[in-house]
Tab-separated table of C-alpha atoms and ligand atoms in Angstrom:
chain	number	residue	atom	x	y	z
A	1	UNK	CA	-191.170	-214.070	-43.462
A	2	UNK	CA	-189.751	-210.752	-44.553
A	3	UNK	CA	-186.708	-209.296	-44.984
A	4	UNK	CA	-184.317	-205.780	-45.252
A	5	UNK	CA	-181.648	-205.801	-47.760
A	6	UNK	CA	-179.064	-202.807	-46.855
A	7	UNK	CA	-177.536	-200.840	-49.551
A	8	UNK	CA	-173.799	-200.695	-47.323
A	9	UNK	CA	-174.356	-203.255	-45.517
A	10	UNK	CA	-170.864	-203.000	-43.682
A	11	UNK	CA	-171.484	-199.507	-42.466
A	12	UNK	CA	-172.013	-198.721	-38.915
A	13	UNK	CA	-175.390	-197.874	-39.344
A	14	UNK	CA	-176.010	-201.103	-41.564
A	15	UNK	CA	-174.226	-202.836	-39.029
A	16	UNK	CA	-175.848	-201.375	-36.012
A	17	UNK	CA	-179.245	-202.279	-37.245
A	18	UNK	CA	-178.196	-206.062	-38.510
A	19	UNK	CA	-176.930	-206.683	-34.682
A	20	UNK	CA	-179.887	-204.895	-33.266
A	21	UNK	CA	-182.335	-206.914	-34.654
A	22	UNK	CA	-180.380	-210.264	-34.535
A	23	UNK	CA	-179.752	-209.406	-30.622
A	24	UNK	CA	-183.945	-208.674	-30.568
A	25	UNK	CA	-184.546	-212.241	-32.199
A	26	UNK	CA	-182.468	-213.973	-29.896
A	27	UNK	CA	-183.899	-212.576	-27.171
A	28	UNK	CA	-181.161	-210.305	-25.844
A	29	UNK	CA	-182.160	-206.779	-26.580
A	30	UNK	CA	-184.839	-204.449	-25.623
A	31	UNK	CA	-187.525	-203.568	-27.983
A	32	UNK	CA	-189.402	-201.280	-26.462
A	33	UNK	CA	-188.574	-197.620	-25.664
A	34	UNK	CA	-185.532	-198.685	-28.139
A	35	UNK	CA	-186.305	-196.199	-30.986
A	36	UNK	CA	-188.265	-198.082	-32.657
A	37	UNK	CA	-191.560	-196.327	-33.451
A	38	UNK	CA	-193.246	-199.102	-35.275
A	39	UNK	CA	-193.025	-201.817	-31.989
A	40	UNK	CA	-195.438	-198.834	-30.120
A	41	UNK	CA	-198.685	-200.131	-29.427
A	42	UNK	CA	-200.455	-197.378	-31.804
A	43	UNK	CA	-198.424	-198.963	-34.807
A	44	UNK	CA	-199.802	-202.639	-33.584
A	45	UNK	CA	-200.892	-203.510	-37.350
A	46	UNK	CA	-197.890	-203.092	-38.261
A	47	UNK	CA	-196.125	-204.647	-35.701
A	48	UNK	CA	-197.932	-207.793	-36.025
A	49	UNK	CA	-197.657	-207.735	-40.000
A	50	UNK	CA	-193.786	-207.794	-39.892
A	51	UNK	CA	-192.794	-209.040	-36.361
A	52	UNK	CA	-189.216	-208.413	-35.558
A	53	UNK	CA	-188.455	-211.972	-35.335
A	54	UNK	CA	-189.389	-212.987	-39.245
A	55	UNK	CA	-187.088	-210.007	-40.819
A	56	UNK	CA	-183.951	-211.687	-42.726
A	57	UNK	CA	-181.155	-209.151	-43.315
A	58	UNK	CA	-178.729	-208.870	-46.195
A	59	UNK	CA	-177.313	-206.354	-48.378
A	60	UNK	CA	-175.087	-204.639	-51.506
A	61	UNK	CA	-171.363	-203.559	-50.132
A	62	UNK	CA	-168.146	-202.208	-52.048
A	63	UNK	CA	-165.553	-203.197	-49.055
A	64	UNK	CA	-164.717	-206.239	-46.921
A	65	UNK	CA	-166.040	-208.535	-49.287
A	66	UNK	CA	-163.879	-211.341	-47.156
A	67	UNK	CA	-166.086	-210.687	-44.307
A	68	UNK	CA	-169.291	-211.709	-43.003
A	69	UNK	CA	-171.563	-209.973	-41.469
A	70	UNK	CA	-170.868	-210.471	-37.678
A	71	UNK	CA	-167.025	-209.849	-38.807
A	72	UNK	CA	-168.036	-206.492	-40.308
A	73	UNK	CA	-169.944	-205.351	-37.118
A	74	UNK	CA	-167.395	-206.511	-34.923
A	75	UNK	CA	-164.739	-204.687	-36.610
A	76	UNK	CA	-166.979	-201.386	-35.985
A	77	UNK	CA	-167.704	-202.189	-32.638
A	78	UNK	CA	-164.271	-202.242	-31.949
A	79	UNK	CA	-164.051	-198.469	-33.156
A	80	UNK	CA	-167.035	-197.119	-31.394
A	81	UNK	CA	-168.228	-199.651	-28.891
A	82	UNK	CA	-171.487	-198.313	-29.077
A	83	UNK	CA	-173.326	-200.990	-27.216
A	84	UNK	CA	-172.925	-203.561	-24.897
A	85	UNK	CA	-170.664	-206.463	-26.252
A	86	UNK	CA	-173.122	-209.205	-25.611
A	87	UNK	CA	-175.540	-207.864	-27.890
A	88	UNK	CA	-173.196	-209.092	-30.776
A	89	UNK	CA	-172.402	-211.938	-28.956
A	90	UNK	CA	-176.167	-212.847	-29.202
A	91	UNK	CA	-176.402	-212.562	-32.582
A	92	UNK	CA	-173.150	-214.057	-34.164
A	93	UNK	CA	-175.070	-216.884	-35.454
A	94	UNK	CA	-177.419	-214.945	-37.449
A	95	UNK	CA	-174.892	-212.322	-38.200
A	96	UNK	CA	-171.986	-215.164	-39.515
A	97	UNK	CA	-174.476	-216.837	-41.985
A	98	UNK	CA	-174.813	-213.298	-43.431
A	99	UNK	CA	-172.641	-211.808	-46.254
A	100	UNK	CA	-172.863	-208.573	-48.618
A	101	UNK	CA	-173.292	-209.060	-52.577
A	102	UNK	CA	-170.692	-206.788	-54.459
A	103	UNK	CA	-172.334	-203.844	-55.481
A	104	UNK	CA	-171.538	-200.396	-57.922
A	105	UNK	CA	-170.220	-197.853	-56.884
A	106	UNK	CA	-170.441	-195.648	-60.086
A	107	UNK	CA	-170.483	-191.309	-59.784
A	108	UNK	CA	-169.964	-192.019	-55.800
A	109	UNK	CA	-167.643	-189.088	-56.239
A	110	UNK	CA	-164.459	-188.503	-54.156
A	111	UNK	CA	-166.182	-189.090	-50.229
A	112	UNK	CA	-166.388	-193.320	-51.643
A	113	UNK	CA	-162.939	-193.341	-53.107
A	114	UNK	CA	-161.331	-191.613	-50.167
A	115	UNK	CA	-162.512	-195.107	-48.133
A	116	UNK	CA	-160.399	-197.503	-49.450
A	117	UNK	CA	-159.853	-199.876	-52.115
A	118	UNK	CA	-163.512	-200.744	-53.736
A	119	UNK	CA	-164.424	-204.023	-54.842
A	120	UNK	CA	-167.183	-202.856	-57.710
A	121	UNK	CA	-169.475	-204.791	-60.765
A	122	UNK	CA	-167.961	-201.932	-62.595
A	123	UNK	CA	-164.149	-203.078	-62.492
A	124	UNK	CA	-165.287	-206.410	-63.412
A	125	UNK	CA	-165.543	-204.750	-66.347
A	126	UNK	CA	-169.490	-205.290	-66.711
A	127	UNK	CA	-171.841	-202.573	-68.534
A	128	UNK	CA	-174.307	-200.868	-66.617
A	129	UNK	CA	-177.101	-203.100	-67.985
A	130	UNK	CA	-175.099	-206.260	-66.299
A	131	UNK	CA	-175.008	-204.255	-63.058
A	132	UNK	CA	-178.404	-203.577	-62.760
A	133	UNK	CA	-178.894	-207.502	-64.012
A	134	UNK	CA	-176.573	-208.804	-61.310
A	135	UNK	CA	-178.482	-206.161	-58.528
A	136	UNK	CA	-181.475	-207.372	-59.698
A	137	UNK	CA	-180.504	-211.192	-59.410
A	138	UNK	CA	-179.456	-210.756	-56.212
A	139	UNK	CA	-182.634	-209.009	-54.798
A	140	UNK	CA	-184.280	-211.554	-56.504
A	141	UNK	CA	-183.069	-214.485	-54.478
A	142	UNK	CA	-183.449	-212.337	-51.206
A	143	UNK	CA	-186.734	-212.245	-52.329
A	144	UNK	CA	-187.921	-215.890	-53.111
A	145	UNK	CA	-186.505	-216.887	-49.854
A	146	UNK	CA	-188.252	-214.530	-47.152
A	147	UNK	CA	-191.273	-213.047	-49.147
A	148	UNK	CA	-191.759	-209.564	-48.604
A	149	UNK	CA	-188.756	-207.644	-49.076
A	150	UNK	CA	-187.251	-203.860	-48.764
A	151	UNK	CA	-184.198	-202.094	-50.058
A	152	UNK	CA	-183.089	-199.464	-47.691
A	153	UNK	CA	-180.385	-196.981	-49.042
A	154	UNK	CA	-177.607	-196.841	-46.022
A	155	UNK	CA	-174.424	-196.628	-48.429
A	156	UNK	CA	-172.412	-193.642	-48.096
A	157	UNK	CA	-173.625	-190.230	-49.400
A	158	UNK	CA	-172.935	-189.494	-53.346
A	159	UNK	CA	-172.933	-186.604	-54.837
A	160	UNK	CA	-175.901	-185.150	-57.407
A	161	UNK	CA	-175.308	-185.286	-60.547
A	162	UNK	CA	-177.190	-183.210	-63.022
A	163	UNK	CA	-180.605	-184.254	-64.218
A	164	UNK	CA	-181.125	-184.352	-67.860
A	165	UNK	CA	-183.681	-184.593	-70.212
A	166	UNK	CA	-182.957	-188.679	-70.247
A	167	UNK	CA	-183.771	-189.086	-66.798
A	168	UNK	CA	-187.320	-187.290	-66.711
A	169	UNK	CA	-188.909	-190.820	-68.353
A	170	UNK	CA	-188.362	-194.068	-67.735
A	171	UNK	CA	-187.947	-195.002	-71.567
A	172	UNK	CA	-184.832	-192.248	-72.065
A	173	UNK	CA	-183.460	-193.643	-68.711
A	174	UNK	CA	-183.371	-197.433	-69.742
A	175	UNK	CA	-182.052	-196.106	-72.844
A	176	UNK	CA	-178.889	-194.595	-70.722
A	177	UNK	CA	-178.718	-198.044	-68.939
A	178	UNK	CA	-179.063	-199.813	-72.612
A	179	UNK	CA	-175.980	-197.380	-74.163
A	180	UNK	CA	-173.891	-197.807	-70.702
A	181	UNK	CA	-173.732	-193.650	-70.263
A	182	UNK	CA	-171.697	-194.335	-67.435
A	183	UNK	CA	-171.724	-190.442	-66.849
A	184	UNK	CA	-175.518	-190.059	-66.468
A	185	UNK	CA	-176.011	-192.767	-63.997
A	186	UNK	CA	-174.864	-193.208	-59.976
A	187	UNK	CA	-174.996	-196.092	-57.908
A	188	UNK	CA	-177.793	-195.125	-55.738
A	189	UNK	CA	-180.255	-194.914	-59.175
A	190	UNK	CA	-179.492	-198.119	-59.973
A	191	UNK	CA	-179.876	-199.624	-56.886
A	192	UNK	CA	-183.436	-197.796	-56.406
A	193	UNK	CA	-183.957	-198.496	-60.643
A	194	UNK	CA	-183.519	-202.665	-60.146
A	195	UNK	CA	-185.309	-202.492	-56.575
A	196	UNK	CA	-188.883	-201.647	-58.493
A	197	UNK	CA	-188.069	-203.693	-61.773
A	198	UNK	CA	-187.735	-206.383	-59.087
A	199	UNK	CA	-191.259	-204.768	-57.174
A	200	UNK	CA	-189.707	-204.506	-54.253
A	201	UNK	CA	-190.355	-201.310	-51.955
A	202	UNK	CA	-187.324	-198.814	-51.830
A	203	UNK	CA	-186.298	-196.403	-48.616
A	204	UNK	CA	-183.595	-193.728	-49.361
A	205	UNK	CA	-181.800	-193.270	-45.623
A	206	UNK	CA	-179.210	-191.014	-47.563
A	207	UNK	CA	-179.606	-187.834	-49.645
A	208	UNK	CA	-178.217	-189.043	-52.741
A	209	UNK	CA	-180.773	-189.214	-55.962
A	210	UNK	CA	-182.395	-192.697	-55.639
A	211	UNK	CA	-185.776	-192.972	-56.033
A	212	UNK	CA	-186.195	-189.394	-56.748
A	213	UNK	CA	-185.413	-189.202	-60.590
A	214	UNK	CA	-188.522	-188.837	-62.132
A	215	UNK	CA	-187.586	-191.975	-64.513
A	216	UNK	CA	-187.945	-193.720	-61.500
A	217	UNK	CA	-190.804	-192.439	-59.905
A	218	UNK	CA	-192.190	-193.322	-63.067
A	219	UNK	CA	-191.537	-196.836	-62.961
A	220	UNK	CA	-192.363	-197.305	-59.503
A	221	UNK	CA	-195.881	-196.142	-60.496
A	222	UNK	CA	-195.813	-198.526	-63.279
A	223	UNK	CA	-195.147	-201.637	-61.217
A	224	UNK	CA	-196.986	-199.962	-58.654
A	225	UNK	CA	-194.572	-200.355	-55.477
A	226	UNK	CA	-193.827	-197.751	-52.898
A	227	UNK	CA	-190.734	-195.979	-52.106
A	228	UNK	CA	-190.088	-193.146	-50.069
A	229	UNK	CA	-187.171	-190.529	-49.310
A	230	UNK	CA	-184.936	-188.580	-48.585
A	231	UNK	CA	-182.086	-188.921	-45.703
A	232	UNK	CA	-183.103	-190.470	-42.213
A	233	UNK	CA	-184.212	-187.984	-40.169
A	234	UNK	CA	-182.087	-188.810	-36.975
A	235	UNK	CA	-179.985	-185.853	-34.854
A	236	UNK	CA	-179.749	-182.435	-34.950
A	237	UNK	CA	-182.246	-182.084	-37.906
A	238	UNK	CA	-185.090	-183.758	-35.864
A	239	UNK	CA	-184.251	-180.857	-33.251
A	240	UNK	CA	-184.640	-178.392	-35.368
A	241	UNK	CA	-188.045	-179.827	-37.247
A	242	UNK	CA	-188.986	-180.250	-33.256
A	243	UNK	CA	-188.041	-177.148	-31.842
A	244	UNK	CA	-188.691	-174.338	-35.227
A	245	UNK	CA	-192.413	-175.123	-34.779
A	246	UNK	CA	-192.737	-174.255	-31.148
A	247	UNK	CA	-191.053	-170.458	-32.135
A	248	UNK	CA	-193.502	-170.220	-34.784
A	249	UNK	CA	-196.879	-171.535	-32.787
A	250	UNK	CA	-195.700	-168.465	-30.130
A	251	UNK	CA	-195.122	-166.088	-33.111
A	252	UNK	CA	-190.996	-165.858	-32.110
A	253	UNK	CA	-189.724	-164.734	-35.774
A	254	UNK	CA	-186.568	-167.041	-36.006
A	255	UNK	CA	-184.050	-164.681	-37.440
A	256	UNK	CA	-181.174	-167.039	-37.987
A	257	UNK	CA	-180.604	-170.653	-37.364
A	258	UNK	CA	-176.621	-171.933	-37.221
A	259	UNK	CA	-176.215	-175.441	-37.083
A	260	UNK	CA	-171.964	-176.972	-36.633
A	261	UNK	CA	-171.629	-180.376	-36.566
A	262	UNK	CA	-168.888	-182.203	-35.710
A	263	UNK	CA	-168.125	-185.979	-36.544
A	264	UNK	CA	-165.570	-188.995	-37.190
A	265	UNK	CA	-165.942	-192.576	-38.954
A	266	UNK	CA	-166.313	-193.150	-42.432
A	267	UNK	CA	-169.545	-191.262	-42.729
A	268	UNK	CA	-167.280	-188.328	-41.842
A	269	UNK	CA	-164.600	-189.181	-44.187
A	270	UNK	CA	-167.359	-189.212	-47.131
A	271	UNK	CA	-168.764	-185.599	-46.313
A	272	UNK	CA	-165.727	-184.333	-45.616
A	273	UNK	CA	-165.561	-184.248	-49.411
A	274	UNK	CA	-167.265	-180.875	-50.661
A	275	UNK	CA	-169.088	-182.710	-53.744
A	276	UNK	CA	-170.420	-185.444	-51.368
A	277	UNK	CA	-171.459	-182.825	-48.303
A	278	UNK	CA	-173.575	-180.516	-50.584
A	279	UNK	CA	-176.469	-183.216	-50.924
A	280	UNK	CA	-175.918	-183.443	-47.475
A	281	UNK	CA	-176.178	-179.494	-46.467
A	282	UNK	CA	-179.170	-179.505	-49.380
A	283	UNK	CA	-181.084	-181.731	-46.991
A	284	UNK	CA	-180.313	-180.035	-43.907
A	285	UNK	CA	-180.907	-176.737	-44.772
A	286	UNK	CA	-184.348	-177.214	-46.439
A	287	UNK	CA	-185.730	-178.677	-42.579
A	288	UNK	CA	-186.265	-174.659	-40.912
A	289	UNK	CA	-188.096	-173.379	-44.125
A	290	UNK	CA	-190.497	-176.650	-44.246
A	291	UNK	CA	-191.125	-176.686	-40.394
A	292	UNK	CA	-192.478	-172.873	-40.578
A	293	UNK	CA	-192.988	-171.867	-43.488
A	294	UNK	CA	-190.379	-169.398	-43.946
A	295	UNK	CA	-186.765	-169.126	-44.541
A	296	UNK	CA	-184.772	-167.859	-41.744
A	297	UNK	CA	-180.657	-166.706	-42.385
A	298	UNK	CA	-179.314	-170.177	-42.173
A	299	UNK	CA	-175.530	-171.823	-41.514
A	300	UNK	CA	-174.928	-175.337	-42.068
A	301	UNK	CA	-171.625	-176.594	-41.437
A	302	UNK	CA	-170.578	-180.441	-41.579
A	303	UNK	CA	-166.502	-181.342	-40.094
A	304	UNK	CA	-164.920	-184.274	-40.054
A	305	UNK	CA	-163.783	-185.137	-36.374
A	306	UNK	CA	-162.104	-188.313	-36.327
A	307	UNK	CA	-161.342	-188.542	-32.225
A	308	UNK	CA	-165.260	-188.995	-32.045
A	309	UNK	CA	-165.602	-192.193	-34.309
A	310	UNK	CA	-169.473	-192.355	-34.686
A	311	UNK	CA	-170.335	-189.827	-31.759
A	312	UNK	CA	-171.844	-186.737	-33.127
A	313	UNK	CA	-172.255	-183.287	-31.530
A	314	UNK	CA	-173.706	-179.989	-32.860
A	315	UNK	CA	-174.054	-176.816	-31.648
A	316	UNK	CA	-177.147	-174.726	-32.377
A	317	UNK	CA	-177.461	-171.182	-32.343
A	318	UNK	CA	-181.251	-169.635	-32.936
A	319	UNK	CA	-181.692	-166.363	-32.824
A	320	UNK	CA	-185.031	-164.697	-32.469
A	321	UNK	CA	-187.289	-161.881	-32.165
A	322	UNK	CA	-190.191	-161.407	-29.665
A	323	UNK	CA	-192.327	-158.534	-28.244
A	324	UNK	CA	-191.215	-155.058	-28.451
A	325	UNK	CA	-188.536	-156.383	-31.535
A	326	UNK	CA	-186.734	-157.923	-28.556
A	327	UNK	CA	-183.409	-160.240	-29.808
A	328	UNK	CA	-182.809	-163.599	-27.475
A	329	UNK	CA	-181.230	-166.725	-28.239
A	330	UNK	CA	-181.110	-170.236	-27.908
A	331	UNK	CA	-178.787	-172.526	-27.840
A	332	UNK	CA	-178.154	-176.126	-27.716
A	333	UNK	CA	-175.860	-178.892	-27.611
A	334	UNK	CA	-176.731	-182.315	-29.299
A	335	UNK	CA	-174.471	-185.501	-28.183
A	336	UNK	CA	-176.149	-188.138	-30.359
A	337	UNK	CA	-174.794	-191.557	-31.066
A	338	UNK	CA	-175.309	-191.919	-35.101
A	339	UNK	CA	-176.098	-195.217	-35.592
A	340	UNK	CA	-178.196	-195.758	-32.433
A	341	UNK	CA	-180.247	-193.466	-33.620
A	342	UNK	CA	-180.293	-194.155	-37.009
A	343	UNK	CA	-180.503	-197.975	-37.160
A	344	UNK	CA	-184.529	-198.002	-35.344
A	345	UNK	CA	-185.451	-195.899	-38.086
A	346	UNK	CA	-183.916	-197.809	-41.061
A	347	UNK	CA	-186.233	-200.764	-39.100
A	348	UNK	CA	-189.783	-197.903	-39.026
A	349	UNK	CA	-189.160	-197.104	-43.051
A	350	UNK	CA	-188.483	-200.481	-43.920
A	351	UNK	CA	-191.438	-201.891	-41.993
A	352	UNK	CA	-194.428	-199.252	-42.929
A	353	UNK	CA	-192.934	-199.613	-46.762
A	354	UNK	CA	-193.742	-203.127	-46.589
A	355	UNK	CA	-196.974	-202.127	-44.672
A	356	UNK	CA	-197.482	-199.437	-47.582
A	357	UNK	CA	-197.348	-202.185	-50.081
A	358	UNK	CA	-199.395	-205.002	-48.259
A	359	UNK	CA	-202.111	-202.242	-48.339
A	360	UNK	CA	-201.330	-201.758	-52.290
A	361	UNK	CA	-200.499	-198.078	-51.794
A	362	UNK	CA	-197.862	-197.405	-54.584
A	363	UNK	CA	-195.564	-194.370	-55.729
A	364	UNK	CA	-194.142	-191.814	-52.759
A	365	UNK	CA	-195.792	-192.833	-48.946
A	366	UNK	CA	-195.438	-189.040	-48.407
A	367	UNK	CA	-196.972	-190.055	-44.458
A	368	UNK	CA	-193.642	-191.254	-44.255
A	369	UNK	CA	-192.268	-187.918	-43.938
A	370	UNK	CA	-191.870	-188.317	-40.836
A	371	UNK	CA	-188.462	-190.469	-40.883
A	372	UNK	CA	-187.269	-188.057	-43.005
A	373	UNK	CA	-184.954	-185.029	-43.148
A	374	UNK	CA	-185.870	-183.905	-46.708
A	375	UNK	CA	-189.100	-185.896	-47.640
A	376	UNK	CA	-189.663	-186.593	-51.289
A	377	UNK	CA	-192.282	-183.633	-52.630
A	378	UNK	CA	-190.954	-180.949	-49.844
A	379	UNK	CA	-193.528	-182.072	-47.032
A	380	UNK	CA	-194.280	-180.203	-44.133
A	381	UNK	CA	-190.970	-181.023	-41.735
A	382	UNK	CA	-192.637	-180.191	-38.350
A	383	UNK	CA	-192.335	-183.131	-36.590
A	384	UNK	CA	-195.917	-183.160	-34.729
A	385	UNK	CA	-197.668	-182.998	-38.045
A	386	UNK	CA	-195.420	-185.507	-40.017
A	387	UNK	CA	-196.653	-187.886	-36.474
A	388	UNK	CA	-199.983	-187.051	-36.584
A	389	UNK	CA	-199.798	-187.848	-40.825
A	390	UNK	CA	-198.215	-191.408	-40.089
A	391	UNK	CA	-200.383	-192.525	-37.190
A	392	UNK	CA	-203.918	-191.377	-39.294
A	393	UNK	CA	-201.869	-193.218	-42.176
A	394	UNK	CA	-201.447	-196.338	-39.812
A	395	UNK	CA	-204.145	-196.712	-37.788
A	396	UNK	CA	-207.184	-195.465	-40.410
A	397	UNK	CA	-205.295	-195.921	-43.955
A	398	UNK	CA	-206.090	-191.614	-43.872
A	399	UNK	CA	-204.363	-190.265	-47.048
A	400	UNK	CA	-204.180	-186.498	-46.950
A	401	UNK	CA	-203.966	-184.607	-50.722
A	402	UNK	CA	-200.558	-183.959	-51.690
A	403	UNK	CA	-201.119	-180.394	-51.207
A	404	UNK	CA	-201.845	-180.389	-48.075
A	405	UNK	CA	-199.186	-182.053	-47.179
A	406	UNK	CA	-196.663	-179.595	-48.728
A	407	UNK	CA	-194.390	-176.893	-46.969
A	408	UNK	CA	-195.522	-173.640	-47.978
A	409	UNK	CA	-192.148	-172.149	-48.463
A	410	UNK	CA	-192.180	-168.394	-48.384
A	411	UNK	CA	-188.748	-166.803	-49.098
B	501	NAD	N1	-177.824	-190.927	-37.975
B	501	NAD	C1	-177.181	-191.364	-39.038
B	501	NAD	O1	-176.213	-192.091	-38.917
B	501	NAD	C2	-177.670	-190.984	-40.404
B	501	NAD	C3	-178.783	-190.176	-40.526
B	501	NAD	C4	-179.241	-189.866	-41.794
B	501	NAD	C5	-178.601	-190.360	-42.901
B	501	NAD	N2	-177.499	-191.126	-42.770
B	501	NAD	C6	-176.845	-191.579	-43.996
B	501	NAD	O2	-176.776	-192.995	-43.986
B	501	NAD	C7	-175.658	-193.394	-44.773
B	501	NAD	C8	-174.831	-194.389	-43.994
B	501	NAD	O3	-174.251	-193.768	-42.883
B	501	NAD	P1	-173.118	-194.528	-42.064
B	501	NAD	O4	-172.803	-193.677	-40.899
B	501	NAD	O5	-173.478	-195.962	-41.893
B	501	NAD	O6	-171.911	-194.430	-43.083
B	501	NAD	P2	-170.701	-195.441	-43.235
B	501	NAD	O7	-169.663	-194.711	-43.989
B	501	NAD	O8	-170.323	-196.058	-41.931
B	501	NAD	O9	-171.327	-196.613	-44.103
B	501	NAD	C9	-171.571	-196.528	-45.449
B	501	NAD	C10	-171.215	-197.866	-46.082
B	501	NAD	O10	-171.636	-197.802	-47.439
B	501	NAD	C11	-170.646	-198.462	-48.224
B	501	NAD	N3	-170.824	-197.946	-49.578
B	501	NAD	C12	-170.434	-196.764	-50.091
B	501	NAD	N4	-170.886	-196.626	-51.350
B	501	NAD	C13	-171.555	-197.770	-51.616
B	501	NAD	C14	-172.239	-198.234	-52.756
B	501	NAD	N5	-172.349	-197.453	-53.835
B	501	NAD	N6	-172.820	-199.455	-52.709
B	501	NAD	C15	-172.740	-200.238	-51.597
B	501	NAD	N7	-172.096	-199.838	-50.482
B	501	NAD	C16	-171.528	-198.620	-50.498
B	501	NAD	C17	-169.328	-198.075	-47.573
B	501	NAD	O11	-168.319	-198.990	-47.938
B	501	NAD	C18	-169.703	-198.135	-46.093
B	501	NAD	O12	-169.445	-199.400	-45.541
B	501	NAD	C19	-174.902	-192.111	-45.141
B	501	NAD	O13	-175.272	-191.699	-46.426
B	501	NAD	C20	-175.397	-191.146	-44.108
B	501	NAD	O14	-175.284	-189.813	-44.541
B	501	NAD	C21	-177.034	-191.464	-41.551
């Protein structure tokens, strides 16, 4: 057995990749040419490691406690029907027997509290060490039930907080945790923090801090479990990490990239918030320089749309330079269904971190980079190498020096 415990479970991405992979185990779904990467034929070791049909589900929410977890996807189907009805149908049985553990939602910033009343550890009153003891607790029993576990990050985006000296080692940061500095901490370290205390592998779909504090990097080299990061790379950010590379192999000199997009739902409520869409914007932005090397006049602009629930669109403007110091410009329109895109990916970095660990590889899985919009260590964001990385990674165990890896970025 093995298992994926969501961090926002209730979500529409959490919830669109619970109902997708009950509605695969019952039979009802595609699973091929669905999104998923890691059911190709080239990722067969993995494939037959972690077979669809032994991953449990669970997760960490701060809403709709009350619920379970077919009632919490239903309730976002209704919004967005994003899929054909039966596919929850198929999997109400798994889904019902399913419900989210109350989780923190500490330094979430204004994008969490604009979503409603939260149901937190924190207004139970407990310190920060009892948080990270109840998180732990409750990974721990997802754990001894299915075997081989991962935490993937899918709660709403938070914003960064500064880094201090306490979080650059893992003894100053458990000393934060042991003095309950409320103020140094958010909910997506301590999530990350008890996920390797507890050894299991962590995957950061988001852009808040998680794994990436050095205090716990630190520890995840101690207990020697992998993690990897930062923000699923899904939409309009895989177009760009697509399309930046094939200017630069034909020596086009990208002048100036402007990105708009345009969304609703709750993940639009959240970075609607300017503390909350920074990390987001951070993450987008850095995608032209790694692709190429250079870094073009960029816009990034993130709305909140509500009439298109979980339907996102954004236009693209690139303008260029060719022969003679010619201008052009492209442009392109990206209709993308969030979660549908998102949710086969969660299911890739989930998988290949558990793959990552069965081969006791431990620390960042930089060949990872590939699911990612901002990968941990600023690795090269053209898509075609970040593939050819993760299938040598897969299919010969190739590790390429850090280094080499990296985006030169030249400013
Ligand atoms: N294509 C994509 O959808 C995509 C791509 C890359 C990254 N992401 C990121 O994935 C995350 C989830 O996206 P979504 O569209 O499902 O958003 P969402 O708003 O639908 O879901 C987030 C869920 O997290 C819960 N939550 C918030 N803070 C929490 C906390 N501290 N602990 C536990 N639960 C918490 C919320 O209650 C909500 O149910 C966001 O950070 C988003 O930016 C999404």
């Amino acid at each position: 057995m093995a298992g994926i415990w969501l961090i926002g479970a209730y979500g529409v991405v959490s919830t669109t990749t619970m109902t997708g992979l009950a509605a695969i185990k019952a039979g009802a779904a595609p699973r091929v040419h669905a999104g998923i990467v890691t059911e190709d034929p080239e990722c067969d070791f993995i494939r037959s490691k972690f077979p669809l049909e032994k991953i449990a589900l669970g997760g960490h929410e701060v809403r709709f406690l009350d619920r379970n977890a077919f009632q919490a996807s239903e309730k976002i189907w209704e919004e967005n029907v994003h899929f054909k009805r039966s596919f929850l149908d198929a999997g109400k049985n798994e889904l019902s027997k399913i419900k989210a553990k109350k989780g923190t939602a500490i330094n979430c910033g204004p994008g969490v509290d604009a979503l409603g009343d939260l149901e937190t550890l924190e207004s139970e009153g407990l310190t920060l060490s009892e948080i990270v003891g109840r998180i732990m607790k409750d990974y721990e029993s997802f754990k001894n039930k299915n075997g081989e576990v991962c935490v993937i990050n899918a709660a709403s985006t938070e914003p960064h907080i500064q880094l201090t000296e306490e979080h650059q080692s893992l003894d100053t940061f458990e000393g934060l945790i042991d003095e309950n500095k409320t103020e140094k901490v958010t909910a997506s370290m301590l999530y990350a923090y008890a996920s390797l205390k507890q050894k299991i592998p962590y995957g950061n779909f988001t852009p808040s801090h998680g794994a990436t504090v050095p205090a716990i990097r630190e520890l995840a080299v101690k207990q020697q479990i992998p993690y990897m990061g930062d923000d699923g790379k899904t939409g309009e950010t895989l177009m760009k990490t697509t399309l930046a590379p094939m200017f630069k192999m034909r020596s086009l000199k990208i002048l100036g990239w402007a990105g708009f997009n345009i969304l609703g739902d709750d993940d639009g409520v959240t970075l609607s918030k300017d503390a909350n869409k920074e990390s987001k914007i951070e993450s987008k932005d850095k995608a032209i320089s790694s692709s190429i090397g250079y870094s073009p006049f960029s816009i990034t602009e993130i709305k909140y749309f509500p009439p298109l629930v979980d339907h996102k669109v954004a236009w693209d403007y690139i303008s260029y330079r060719g022969f003679l110091g010619t201008k052009m410009a492209l442009q392109f329109t990206w209709h993308g269904i969030d979660s549908i895109l998102a949710a086969p990916v969660a299911i890739d970095i989930a998988r290949s971190l558990m793959f990552a660990k069965s081969r006791g590889e431990f620390g960042a899985i930089h060949e990872l980079a590939f699911f990612f919009k901002h990968p941990i260590d600023d690795i090269i964001g053209n898509t075609f190498l970040q593939y050819e990385l993760y299938m040598n990674w897969i299919k010969e165990g190739k590790k390429v020096p850090l280094e080499k890896m990296q985006a030169k970025i030249v400013k």
